[in-house]
Short mmCIF file of C-alpha atoms in Angstrom, two decimals:
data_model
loop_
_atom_site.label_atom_id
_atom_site.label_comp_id
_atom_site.label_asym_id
_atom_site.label_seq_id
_atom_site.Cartn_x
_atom_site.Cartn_y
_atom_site.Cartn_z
CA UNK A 15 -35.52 -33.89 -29.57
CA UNK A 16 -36.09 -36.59 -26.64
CA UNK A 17 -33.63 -36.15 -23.84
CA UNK A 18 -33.19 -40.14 -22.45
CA UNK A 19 -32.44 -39.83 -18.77
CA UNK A 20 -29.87 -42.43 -18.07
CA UNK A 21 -30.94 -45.48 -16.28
CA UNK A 22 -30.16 -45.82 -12.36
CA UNK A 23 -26.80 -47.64 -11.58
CA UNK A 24 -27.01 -50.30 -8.78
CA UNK A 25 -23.52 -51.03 -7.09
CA UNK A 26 -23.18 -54.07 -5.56
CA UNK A 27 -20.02 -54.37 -3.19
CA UNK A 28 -18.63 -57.91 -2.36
CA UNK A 29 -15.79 -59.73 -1.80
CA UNK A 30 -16.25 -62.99 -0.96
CA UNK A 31 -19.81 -63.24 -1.38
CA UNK A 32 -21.62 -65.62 -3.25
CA UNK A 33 -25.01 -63.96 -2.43
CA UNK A 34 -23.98 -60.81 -3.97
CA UNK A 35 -23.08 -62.22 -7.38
CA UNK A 36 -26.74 -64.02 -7.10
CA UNK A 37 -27.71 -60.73 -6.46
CA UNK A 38 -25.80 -58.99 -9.53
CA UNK A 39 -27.37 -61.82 -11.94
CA UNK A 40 -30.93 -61.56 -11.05
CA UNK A 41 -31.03 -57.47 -10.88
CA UNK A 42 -28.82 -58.09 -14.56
CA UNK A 43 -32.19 -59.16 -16.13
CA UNK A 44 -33.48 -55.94 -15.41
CA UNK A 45 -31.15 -54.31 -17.23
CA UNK A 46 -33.92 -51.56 -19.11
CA UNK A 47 -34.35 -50.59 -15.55
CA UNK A 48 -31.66 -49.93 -14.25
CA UNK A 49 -27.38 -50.30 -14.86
CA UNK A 50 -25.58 -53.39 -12.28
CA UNK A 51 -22.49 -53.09 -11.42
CA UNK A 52 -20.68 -55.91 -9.41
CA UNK A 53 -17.52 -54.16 -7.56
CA UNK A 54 -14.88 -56.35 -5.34
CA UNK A 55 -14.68 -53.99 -1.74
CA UNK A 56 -10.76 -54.65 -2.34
CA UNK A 57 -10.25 -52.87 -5.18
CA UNK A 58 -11.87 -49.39 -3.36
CA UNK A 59 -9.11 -47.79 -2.41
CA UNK A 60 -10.93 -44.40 -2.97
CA UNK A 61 -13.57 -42.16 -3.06
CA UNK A 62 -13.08 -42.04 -7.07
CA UNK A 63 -13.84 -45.68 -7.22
CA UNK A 64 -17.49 -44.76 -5.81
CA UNK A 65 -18.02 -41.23 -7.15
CA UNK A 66 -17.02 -43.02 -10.77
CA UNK A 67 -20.08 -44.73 -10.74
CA UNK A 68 -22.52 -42.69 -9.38
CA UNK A 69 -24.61 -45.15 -7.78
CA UNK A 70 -27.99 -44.46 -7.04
CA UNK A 71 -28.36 -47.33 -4.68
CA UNK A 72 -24.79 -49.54 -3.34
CA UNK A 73 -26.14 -52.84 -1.69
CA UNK A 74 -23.86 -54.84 0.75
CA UNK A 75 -24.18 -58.26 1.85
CA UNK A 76 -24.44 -58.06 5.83
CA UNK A 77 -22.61 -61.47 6.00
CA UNK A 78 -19.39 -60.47 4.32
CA UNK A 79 -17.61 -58.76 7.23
CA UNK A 80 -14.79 -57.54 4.86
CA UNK A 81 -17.00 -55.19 3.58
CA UNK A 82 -17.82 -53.24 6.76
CA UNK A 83 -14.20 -53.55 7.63
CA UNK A 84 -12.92 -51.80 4.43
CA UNK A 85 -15.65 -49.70 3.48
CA UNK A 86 -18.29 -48.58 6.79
CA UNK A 87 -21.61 -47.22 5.61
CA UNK A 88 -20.63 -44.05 7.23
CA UNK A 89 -17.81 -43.79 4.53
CA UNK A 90 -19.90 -44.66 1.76
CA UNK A 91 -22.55 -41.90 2.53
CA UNK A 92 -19.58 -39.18 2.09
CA UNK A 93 -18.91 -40.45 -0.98
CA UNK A 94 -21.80 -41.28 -2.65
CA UNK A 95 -24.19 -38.56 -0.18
CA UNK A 96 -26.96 -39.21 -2.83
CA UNK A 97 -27.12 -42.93 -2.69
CA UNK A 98 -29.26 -45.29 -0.63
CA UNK A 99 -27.28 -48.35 1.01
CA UNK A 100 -29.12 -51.36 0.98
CA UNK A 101 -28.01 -54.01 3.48
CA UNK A 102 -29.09 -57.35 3.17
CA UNK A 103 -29.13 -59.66 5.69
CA UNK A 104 -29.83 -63.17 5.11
CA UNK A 105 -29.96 -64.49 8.21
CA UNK A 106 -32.62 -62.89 9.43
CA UNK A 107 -34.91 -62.09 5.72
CA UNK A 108 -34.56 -58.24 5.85
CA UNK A 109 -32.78 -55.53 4.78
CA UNK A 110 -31.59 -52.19 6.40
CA UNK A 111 -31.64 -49.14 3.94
CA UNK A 112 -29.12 -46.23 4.97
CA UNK A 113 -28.99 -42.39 3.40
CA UNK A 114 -27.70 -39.11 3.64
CA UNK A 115 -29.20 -35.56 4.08
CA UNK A 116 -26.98 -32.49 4.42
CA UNK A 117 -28.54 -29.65 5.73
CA UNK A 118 -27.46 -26.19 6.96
CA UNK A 119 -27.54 -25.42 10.52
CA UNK A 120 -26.19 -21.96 11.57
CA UNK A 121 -28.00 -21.65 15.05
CA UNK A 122 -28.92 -24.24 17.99
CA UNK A 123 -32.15 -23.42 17.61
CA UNK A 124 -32.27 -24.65 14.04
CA UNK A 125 -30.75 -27.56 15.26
CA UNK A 126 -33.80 -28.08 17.99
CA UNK A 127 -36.32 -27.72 14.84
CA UNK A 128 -34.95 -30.27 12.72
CA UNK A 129 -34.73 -32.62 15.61
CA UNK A 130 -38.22 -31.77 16.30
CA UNK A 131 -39.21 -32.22 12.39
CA UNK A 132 -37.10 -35.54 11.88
CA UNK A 133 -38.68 -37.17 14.72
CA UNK A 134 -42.14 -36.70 13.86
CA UNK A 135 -41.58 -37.89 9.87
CA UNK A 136 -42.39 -40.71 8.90
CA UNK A 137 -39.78 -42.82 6.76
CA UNK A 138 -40.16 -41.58 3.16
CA UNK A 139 -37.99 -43.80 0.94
#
């Protein structure tokens, strides 16, 4: 019996955005790739609202300041510590892509080699 892995959901946060529901209708078409899901930032009033969905990747339009106001990146990493945030920014073409690694550190010294490590990797998305 074939075990079908569930497909990827994408979470786009706006609120009054009209680039992000561009966004959620063109990534839509896609939809044997991967799940869309359009969220209003107002109605997050949790970290249930994020950990519901289990996004893979959350994308956030860099022009709608509500956003950042009600929900930092920061915030959205301890909820979601698996996802990658995807921040676009239209004003400038480009996009800023945030994640999370937990690690255990019980000593300085580990704490000296993973500084050491981290700076000399590369970015592996």
């Amino acid at each position: 019996m074939d075990f079908i892995q569930p497909l990827p959901t994408v979470l786009i946060l706006a609120h009054h955005s009209l680039l992000s529901g561009g966004i959620a209708s063109t990534l839509r078409e896609y939809q044997n790739v991967f799940n869309v899901r359009l969220i209003d930032s107002e109605t997050i009033n949790s970290p249930e609202t994020i950990q519901t969905e289990s996004p893979a990747i959350i994308i956030l339009d860099a022009g709608d300041s509500d956003i950042f106001q009600k929900t930092p990146v920061t915030q959205l990493l301890e909820w979601a510590p698996n996802a990658k945030i995807i921040r676009l920014d239209l004003s400038s073409d480009r996009i800023r892509i945030f994640s999370s690694i937990e690690l255990q550190v019980t000593h300085a010294v580990d704490l000296v080699g993973l500084i050491q490590s981290l700076s000399n990797t590369e970015l592996n998305i």
